[in-house]
Short mmCIF file of C-alpha atoms in Angstrom, two decimals:
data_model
loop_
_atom_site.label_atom_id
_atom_site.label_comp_id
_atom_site.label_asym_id
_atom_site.label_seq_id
_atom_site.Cartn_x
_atom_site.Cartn_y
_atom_site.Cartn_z
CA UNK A 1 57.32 82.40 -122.48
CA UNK A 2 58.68 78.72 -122.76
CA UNK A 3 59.02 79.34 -126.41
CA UNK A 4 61.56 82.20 -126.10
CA UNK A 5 62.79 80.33 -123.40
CA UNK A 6 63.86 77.26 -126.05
CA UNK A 7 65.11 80.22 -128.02
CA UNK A 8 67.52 81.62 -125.74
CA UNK A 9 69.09 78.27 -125.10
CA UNK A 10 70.46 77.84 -128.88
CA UNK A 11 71.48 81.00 -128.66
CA UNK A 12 75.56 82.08 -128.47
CA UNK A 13 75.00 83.78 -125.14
CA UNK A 14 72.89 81.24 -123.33
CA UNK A 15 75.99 80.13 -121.47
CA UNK A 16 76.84 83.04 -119.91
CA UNK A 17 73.02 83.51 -119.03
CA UNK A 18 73.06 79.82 -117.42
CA UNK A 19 75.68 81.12 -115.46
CA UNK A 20 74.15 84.07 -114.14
CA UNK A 21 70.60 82.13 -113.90
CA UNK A 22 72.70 79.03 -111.72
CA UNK A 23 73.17 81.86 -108.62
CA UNK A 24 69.47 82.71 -109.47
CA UNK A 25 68.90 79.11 -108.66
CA UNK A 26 70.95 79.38 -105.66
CA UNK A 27 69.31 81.49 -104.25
CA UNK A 28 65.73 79.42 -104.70
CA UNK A 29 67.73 76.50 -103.14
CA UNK A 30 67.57 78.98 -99.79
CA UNK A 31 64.23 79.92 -100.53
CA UNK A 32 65.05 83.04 -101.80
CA UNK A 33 64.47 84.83 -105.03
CA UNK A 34 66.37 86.28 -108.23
CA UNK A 35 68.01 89.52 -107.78
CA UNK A 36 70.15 89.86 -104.32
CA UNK A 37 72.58 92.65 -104.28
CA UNK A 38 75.57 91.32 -102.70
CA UNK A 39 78.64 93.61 -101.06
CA UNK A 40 81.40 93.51 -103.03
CA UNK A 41 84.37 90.89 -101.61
CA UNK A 42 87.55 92.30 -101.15
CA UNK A 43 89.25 89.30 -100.51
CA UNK A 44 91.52 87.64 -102.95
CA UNK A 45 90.03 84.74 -104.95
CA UNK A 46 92.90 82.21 -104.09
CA UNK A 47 92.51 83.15 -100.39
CA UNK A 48 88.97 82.51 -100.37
CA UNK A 49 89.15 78.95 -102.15
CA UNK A 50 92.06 78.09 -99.59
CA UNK A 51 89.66 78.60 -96.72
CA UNK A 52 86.71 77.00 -98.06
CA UNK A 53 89.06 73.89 -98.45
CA UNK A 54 90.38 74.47 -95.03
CA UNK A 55 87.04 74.59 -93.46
CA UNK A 56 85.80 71.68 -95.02
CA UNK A 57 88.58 69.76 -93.83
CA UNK A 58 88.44 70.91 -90.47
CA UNK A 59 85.08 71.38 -89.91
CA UNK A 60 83.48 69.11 -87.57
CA UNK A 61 79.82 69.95 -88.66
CA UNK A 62 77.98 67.18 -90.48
CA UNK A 63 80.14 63.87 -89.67
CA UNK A 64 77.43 62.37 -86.61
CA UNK A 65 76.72 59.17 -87.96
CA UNK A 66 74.02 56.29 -86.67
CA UNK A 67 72.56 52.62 -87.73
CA UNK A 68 71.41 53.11 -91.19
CA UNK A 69 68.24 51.56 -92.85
CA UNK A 70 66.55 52.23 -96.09
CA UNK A 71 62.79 52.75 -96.48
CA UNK A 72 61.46 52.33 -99.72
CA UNK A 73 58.08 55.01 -100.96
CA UNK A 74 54.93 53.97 -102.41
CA UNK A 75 56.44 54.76 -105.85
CA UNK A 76 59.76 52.65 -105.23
CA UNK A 77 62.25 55.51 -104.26
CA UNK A 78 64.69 54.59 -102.18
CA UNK A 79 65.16 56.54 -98.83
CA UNK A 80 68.16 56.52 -96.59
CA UNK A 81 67.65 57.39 -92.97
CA UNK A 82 69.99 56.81 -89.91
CA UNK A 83 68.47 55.89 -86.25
CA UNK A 84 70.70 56.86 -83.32
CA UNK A 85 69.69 54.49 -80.53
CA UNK A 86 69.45 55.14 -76.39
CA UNK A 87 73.08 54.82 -74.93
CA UNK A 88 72.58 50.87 -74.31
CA UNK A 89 74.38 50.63 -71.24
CA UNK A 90 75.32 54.33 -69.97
CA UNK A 91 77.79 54.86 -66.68
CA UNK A 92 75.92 55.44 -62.99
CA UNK A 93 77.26 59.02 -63.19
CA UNK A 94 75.49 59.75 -66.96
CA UNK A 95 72.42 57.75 -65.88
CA UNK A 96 71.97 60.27 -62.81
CA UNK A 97 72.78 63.34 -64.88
CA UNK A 98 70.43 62.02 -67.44
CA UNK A 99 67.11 60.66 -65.87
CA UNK A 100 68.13 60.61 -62.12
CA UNK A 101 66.44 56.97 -61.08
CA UNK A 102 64.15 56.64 -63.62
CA UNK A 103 64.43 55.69 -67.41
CA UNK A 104 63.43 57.53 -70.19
CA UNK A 105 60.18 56.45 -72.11
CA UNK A 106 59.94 54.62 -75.49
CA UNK A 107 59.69 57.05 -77.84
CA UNK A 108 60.98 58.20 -81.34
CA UNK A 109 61.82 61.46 -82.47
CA UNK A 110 61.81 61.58 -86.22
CA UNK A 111 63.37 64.55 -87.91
CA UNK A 112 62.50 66.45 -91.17
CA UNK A 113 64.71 68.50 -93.08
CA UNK A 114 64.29 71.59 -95.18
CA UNK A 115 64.72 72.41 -99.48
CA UNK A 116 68.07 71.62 -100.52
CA UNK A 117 69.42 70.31 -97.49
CA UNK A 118 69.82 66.95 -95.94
CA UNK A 119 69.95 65.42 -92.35
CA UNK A 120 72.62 66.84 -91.44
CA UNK A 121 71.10 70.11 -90.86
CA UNK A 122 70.19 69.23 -87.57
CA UNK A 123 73.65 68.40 -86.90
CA UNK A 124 73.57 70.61 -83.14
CA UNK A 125 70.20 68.71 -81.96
CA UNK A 126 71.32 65.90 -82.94
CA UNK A 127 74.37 65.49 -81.07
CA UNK A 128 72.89 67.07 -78.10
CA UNK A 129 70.29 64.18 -77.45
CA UNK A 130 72.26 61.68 -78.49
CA UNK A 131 71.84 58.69 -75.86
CA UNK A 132 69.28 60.54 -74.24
CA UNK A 133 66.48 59.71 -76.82
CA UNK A 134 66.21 57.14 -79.81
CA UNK A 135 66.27 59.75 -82.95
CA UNK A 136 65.95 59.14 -86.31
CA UNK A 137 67.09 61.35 -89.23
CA UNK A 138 66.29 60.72 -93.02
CA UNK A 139 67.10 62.57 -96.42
CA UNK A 140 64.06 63.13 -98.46
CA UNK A 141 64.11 62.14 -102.12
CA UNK A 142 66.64 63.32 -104.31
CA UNK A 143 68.65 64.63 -101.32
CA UNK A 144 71.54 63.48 -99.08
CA UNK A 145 71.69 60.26 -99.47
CA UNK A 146 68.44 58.83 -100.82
CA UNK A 147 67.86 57.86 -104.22
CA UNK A 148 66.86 60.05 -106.52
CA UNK A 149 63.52 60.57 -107.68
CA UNK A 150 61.98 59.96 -111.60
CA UNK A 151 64.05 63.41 -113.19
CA UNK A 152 62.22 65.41 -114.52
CA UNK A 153 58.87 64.92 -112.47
CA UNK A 154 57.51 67.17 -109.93
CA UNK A 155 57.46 66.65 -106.39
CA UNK A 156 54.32 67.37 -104.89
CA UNK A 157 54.40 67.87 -100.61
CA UNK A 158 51.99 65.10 -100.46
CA UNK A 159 54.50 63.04 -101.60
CA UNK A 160 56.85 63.42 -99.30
CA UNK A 161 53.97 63.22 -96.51
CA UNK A 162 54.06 59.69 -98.14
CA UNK A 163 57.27 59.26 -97.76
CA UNK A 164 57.90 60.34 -93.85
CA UNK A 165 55.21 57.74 -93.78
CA UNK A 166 57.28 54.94 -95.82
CA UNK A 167 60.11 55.93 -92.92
CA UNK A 168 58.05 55.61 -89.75
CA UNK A 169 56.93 52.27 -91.12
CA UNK A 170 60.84 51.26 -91.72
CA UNK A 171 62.55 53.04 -88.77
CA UNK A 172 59.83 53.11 -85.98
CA UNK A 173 57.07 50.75 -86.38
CA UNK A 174 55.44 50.89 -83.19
CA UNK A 175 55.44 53.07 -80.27
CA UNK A 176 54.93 56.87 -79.79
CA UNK A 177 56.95 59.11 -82.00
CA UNK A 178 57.65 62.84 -81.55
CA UNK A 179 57.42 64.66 -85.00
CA UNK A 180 60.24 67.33 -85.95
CA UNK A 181 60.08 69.41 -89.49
CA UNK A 182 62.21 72.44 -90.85
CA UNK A 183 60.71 74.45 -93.02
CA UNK A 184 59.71 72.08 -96.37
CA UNK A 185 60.00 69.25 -93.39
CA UNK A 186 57.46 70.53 -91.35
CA UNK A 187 55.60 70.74 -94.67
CA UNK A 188 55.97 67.04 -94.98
CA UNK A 189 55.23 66.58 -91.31
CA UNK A 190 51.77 68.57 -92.06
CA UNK A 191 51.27 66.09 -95.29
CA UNK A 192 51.97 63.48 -93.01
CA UNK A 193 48.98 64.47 -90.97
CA UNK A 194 46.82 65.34 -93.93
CA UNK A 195 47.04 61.34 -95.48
CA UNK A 196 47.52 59.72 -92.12
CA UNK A 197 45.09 61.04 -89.38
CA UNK A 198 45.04 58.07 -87.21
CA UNK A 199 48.99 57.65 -87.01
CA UNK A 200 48.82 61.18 -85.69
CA UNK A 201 45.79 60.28 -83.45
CA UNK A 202 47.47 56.90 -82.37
CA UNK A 203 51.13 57.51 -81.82
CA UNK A 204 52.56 60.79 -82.25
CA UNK A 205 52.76 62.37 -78.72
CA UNK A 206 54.61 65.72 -79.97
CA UNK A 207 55.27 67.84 -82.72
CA UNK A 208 57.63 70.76 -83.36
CA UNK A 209 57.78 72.83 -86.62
CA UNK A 210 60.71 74.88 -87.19
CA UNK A 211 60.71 78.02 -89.60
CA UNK A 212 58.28 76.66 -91.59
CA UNK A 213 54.64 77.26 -93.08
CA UNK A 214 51.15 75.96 -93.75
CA UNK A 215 50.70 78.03 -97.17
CA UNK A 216 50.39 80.86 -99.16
CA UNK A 217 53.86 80.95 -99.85
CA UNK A 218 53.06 82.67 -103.20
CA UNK A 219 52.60 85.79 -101.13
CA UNK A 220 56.53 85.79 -99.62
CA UNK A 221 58.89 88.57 -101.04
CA UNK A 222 61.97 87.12 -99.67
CA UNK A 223 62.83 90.99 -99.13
CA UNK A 224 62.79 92.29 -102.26
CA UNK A 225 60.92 95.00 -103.79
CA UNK A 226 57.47 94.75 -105.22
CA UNK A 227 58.68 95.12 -108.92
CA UNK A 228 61.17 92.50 -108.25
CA UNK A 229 58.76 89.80 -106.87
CA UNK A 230 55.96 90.48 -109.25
CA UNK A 231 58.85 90.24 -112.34
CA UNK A 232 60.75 86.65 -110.08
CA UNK A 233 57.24 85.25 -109.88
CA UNK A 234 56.10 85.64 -114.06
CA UNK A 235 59.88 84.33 -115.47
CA UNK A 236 60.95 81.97 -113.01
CA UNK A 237 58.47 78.90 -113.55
CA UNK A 238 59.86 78.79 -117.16
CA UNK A 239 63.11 79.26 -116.20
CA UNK A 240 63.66 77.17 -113.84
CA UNK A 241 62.17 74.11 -116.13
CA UNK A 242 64.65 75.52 -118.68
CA UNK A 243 67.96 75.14 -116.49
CA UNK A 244 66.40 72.08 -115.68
CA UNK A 245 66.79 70.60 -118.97
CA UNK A 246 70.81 72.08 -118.59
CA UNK A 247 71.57 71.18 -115.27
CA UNK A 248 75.27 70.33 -116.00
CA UNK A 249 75.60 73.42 -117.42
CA UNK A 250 74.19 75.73 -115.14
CA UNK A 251 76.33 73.32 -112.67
CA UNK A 252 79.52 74.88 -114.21
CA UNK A 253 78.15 78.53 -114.34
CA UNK A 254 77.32 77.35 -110.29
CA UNK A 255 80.68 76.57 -109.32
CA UNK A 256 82.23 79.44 -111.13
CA UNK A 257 80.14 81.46 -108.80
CA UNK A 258 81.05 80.17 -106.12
CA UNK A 259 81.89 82.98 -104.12
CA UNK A 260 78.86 85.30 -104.86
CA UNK A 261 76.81 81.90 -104.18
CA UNK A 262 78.02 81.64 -100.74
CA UNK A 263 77.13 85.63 -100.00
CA UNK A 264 73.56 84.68 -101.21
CA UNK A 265 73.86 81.98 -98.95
CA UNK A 266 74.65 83.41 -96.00
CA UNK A 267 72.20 86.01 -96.60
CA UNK A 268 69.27 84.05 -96.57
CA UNK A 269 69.87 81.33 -94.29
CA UNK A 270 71.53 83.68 -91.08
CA UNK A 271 70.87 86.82 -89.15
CA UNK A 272 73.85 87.19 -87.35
CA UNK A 273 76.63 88.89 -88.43
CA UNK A 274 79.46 86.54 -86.31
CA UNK A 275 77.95 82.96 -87.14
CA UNK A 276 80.87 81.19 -87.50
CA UNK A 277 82.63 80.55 -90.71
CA UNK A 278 82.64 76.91 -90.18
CA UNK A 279 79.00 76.90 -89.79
CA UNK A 280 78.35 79.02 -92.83
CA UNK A 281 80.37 76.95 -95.10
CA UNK A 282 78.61 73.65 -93.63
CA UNK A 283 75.26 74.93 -94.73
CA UNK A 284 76.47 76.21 -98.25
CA UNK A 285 78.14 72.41 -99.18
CA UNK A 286 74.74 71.32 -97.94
CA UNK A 287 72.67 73.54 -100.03
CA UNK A 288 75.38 73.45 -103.09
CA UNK A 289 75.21 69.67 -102.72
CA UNK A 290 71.49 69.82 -104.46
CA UNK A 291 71.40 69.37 -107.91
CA UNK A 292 69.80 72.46 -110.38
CA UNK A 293 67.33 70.15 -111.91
CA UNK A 294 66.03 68.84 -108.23
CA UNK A 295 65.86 72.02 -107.42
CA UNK A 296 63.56 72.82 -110.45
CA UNK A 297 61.67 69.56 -109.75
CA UNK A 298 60.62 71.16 -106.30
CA UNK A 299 59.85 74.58 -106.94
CA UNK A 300 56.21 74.01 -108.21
CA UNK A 301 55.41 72.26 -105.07
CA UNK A 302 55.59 75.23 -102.81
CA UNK A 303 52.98 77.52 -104.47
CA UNK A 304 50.54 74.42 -104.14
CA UNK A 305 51.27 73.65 -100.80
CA UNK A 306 48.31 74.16 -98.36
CA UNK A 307 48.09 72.40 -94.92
CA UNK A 308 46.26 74.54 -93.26
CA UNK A 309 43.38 72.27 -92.52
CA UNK A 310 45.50 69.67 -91.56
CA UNK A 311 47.08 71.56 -88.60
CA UNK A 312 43.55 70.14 -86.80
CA UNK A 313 44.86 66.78 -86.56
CA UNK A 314 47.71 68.21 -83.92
CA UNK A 315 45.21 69.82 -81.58
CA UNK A 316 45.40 68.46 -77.79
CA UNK A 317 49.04 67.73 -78.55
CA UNK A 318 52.15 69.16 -77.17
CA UNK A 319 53.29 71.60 -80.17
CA UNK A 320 56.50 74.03 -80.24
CA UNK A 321 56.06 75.99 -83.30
CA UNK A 322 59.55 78.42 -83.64
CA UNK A 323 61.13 80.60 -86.29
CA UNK A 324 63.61 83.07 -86.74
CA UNK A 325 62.05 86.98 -86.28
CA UNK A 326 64.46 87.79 -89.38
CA UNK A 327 63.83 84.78 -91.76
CA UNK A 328 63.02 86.23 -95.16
CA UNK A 329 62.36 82.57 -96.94
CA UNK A 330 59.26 81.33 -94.33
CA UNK A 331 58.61 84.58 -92.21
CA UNK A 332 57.83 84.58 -88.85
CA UNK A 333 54.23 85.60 -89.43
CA UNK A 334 53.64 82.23 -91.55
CA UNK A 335 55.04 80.63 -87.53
CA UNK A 336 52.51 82.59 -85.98
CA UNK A 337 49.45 81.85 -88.00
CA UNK A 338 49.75 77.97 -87.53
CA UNK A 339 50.68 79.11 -83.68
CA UNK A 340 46.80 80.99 -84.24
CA UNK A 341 44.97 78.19 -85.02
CA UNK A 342 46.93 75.60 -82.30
CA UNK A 343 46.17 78.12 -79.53
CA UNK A 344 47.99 75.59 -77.17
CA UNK A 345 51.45 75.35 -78.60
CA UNK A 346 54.22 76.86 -77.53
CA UNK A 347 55.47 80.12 -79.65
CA UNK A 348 59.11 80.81 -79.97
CA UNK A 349 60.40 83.96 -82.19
CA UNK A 350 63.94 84.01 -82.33
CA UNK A 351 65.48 87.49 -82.57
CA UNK A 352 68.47 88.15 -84.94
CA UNK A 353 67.49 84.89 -86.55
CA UNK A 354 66.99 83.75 -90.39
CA UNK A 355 66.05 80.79 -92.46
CA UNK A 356 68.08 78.39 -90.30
CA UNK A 357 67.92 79.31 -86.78
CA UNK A 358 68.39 75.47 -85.72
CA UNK A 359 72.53 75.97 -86.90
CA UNK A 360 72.37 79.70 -86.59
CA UNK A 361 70.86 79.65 -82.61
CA UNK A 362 71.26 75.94 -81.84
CA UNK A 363 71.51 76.42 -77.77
CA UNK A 364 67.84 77.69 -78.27
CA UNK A 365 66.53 75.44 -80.58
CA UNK A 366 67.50 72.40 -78.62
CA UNK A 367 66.58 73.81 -75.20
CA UNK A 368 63.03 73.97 -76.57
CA UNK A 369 62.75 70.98 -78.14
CA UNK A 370 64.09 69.33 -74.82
CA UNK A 371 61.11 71.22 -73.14
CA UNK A 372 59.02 69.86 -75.52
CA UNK A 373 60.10 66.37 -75.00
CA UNK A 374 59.87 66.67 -71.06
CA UNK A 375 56.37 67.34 -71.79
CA UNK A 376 55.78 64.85 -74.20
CA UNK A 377 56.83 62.27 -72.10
CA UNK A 378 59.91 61.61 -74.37
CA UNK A 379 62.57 62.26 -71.60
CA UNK A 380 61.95 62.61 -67.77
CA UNK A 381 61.52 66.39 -65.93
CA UNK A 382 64.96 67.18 -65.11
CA UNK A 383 66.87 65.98 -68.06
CA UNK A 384 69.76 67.41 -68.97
CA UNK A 385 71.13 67.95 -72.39
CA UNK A 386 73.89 69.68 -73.78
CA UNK A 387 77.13 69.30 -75.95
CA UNK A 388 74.94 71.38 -78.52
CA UNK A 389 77.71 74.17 -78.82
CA UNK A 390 77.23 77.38 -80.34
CA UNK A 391 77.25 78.38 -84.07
CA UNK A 392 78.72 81.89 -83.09
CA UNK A 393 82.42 83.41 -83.19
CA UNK A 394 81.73 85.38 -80.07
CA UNK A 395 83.57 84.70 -77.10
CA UNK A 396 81.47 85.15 -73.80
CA UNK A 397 82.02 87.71 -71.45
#
């Protein structure tokens, strides 16, 4: 297959086939698969690049800032994280809304985003416990704003396991740390745990996995049909190692796309048919923002991936695992199997949900990682946090 592969790409239509492969690509960077039938837009093409620009000059999505650091991995990569601190010195009135009389405990909460996105993706949590717990938020390799990795060499999810190590070290060296991971970040957070047993025994006193999965991902259809699976699952491999090699390229065929690109998107990252524009577009720069050839550099690592056994190591702990009911890249049944074998967590289905519930449903993301925090011991019973917002155009009743 890689030989006719090599073929194709001297040949006089292998430009308009990069084109067509980059949305293929697109698609992988939400998980998804080759394929998609998208409605057709009846918009104008002008009036659709207009509002893209508009929204991405108005939108507020994205622009929380904290301290920054850098962390450096076993293998020299450079990773960029932020730390947003407790509110040093917070008014009587915030300190009684917050904690009442008492002040909140020492603890970290370290958070893990997904494939082809960056910190930023927990943009609604974020701001919502913002002086109300120290948080840190990191890129992984090759994404946001950490370095990128060797090109051309795989990524493996132990690896990055290593890595959320490498941050911990950097960010929060000592004192008990409350573990969050979307989907290939609760992957790493389940590395993590695989490698480093006694960090997990020792100071993590929480853990929440969002839309994510211990394994078997091979077995995902990303709701297409059988044919269309079995046929995504033989070419892609040598595909994707192809476009790889012609990233900029297939980055041209990508942007010329652009509007098919963000249907695919929005597809396979949302449920709901009113999520806000603004949102929508924040998670497509994110996602477009990821370069072909780190996508192809992941790929391999998901059909590998297998944490099962490590999901042990977070028995006895307090554990929310949650996940969108309509999430075609990490279903809600790979949720409820890890919520099988941890019969003491805390299982949250989201209805009318996909791939990123945390921007799609953000009021009930955050309320349940606040829960989880109470009970950790992160923040005090009776904390209050909010400011989250909503990422839906509908007006309440």
């Amino acid at each position: 297959m890689s030989e006719g592969i090599a073929e194709a790409a001297g040949a006089p239509g292998w430009r308009r086939a990069t084109g067509v492969a980059g949305v293929a690509i697109g698609v992988l960077a939400t998980g998804a698969a080759a394929g998609v039938a998208i409605e057709r837009m009846t918009v104008g093409r002008g009036m659709r690049k207009k509002a893209r620009l508009a929204l991405d000059s108005a939108g507020p999505y994205g622009g929380l800032r904290g301290t920054p650091g850098k962390a450096y991995a076993d293998d020299g990569t450079e990773l960029y994280y932020e730390a947003d601190d407790l509110d040093p010195d917070p008014t009587p009135a915030r300190r009684r809304r917050l904690f009442g009389r008492r002040t909140p405990a020492p603890v970290t909460v370290v958070f893990s985003h997904g494939y082809c996105l960056n910190q930023d993706s927990w943009h609604f949590q974020r701001a919502a416990l913002r002086g109300v717990v120290r948080t840190v938020h990191w890129d992984q390799r090759s994404h946001g704003r950490s370095a990128r990795a060797e090109r051309g060499e795989p990524v493996t999810i132990d690896q990055l396991g290593r890595d959320l190590k490498a941050v911990i070290d950097a960010a929060a060296p000592e004192g008990p740390i409350v573990l969050v991971g979307h989907s290939m970040g609760g992957m790493t957070v389940m590395a993590l745990a695989d490698q480093y047993p006694e960090l997990i025994r020792e100071r993590v006193v929480g853990v929440v996995l969002v839309g994510t999965s211990s394994g078997r991902l091979g077995e995902v259809n990303f709701g297409l049909p059988v044919a269309g699976v079995n046929a995504v699952r033989r070419v892609l491999p040598g595909v994707l190692k192809a476009l790889g090699q012609r990233a900029e390229l297939v980055e041209k065929g990508r942007r010329a796309t652009a509007d098919l690109f963000a249907g695919v998107i929005k597809r396979y990252s949302f449920a709901t048919r009113d999520v806000d524009p603004a949102v929508a577009r924040f998670a497509e720069r994110m996602i477009e923002s990821t370069p072909i050839d780190v996508v192809a550099e992941y790929y391999p690592a998901f059909s590998d991936h297998d944490k099962t056994e490590a999901l042990a190591h977070f028995v006895g702990l307090p554990v929310l695992v949650l996940a969108g009911v309509e999430d075609l890249v990490t279903p809600s049944e790979h949720s409820e199997a890890i919520a099988d074998l941890l019969p003491e967590a805390e299982l949250v289905l989201v209805p009318d949900a996909g791939h990123l519930v945390m921007l799609e449903h953000p009021e009930v993301v955050t309320d349940r990682l606040a829960d989880l925090l109470t009970r950790a011991g992160a923040v005090p019973a009776g904390t209050t946090v909010g400011g989250y917002g909503s990422s839906s155009t509908a007006q309440p009743g």
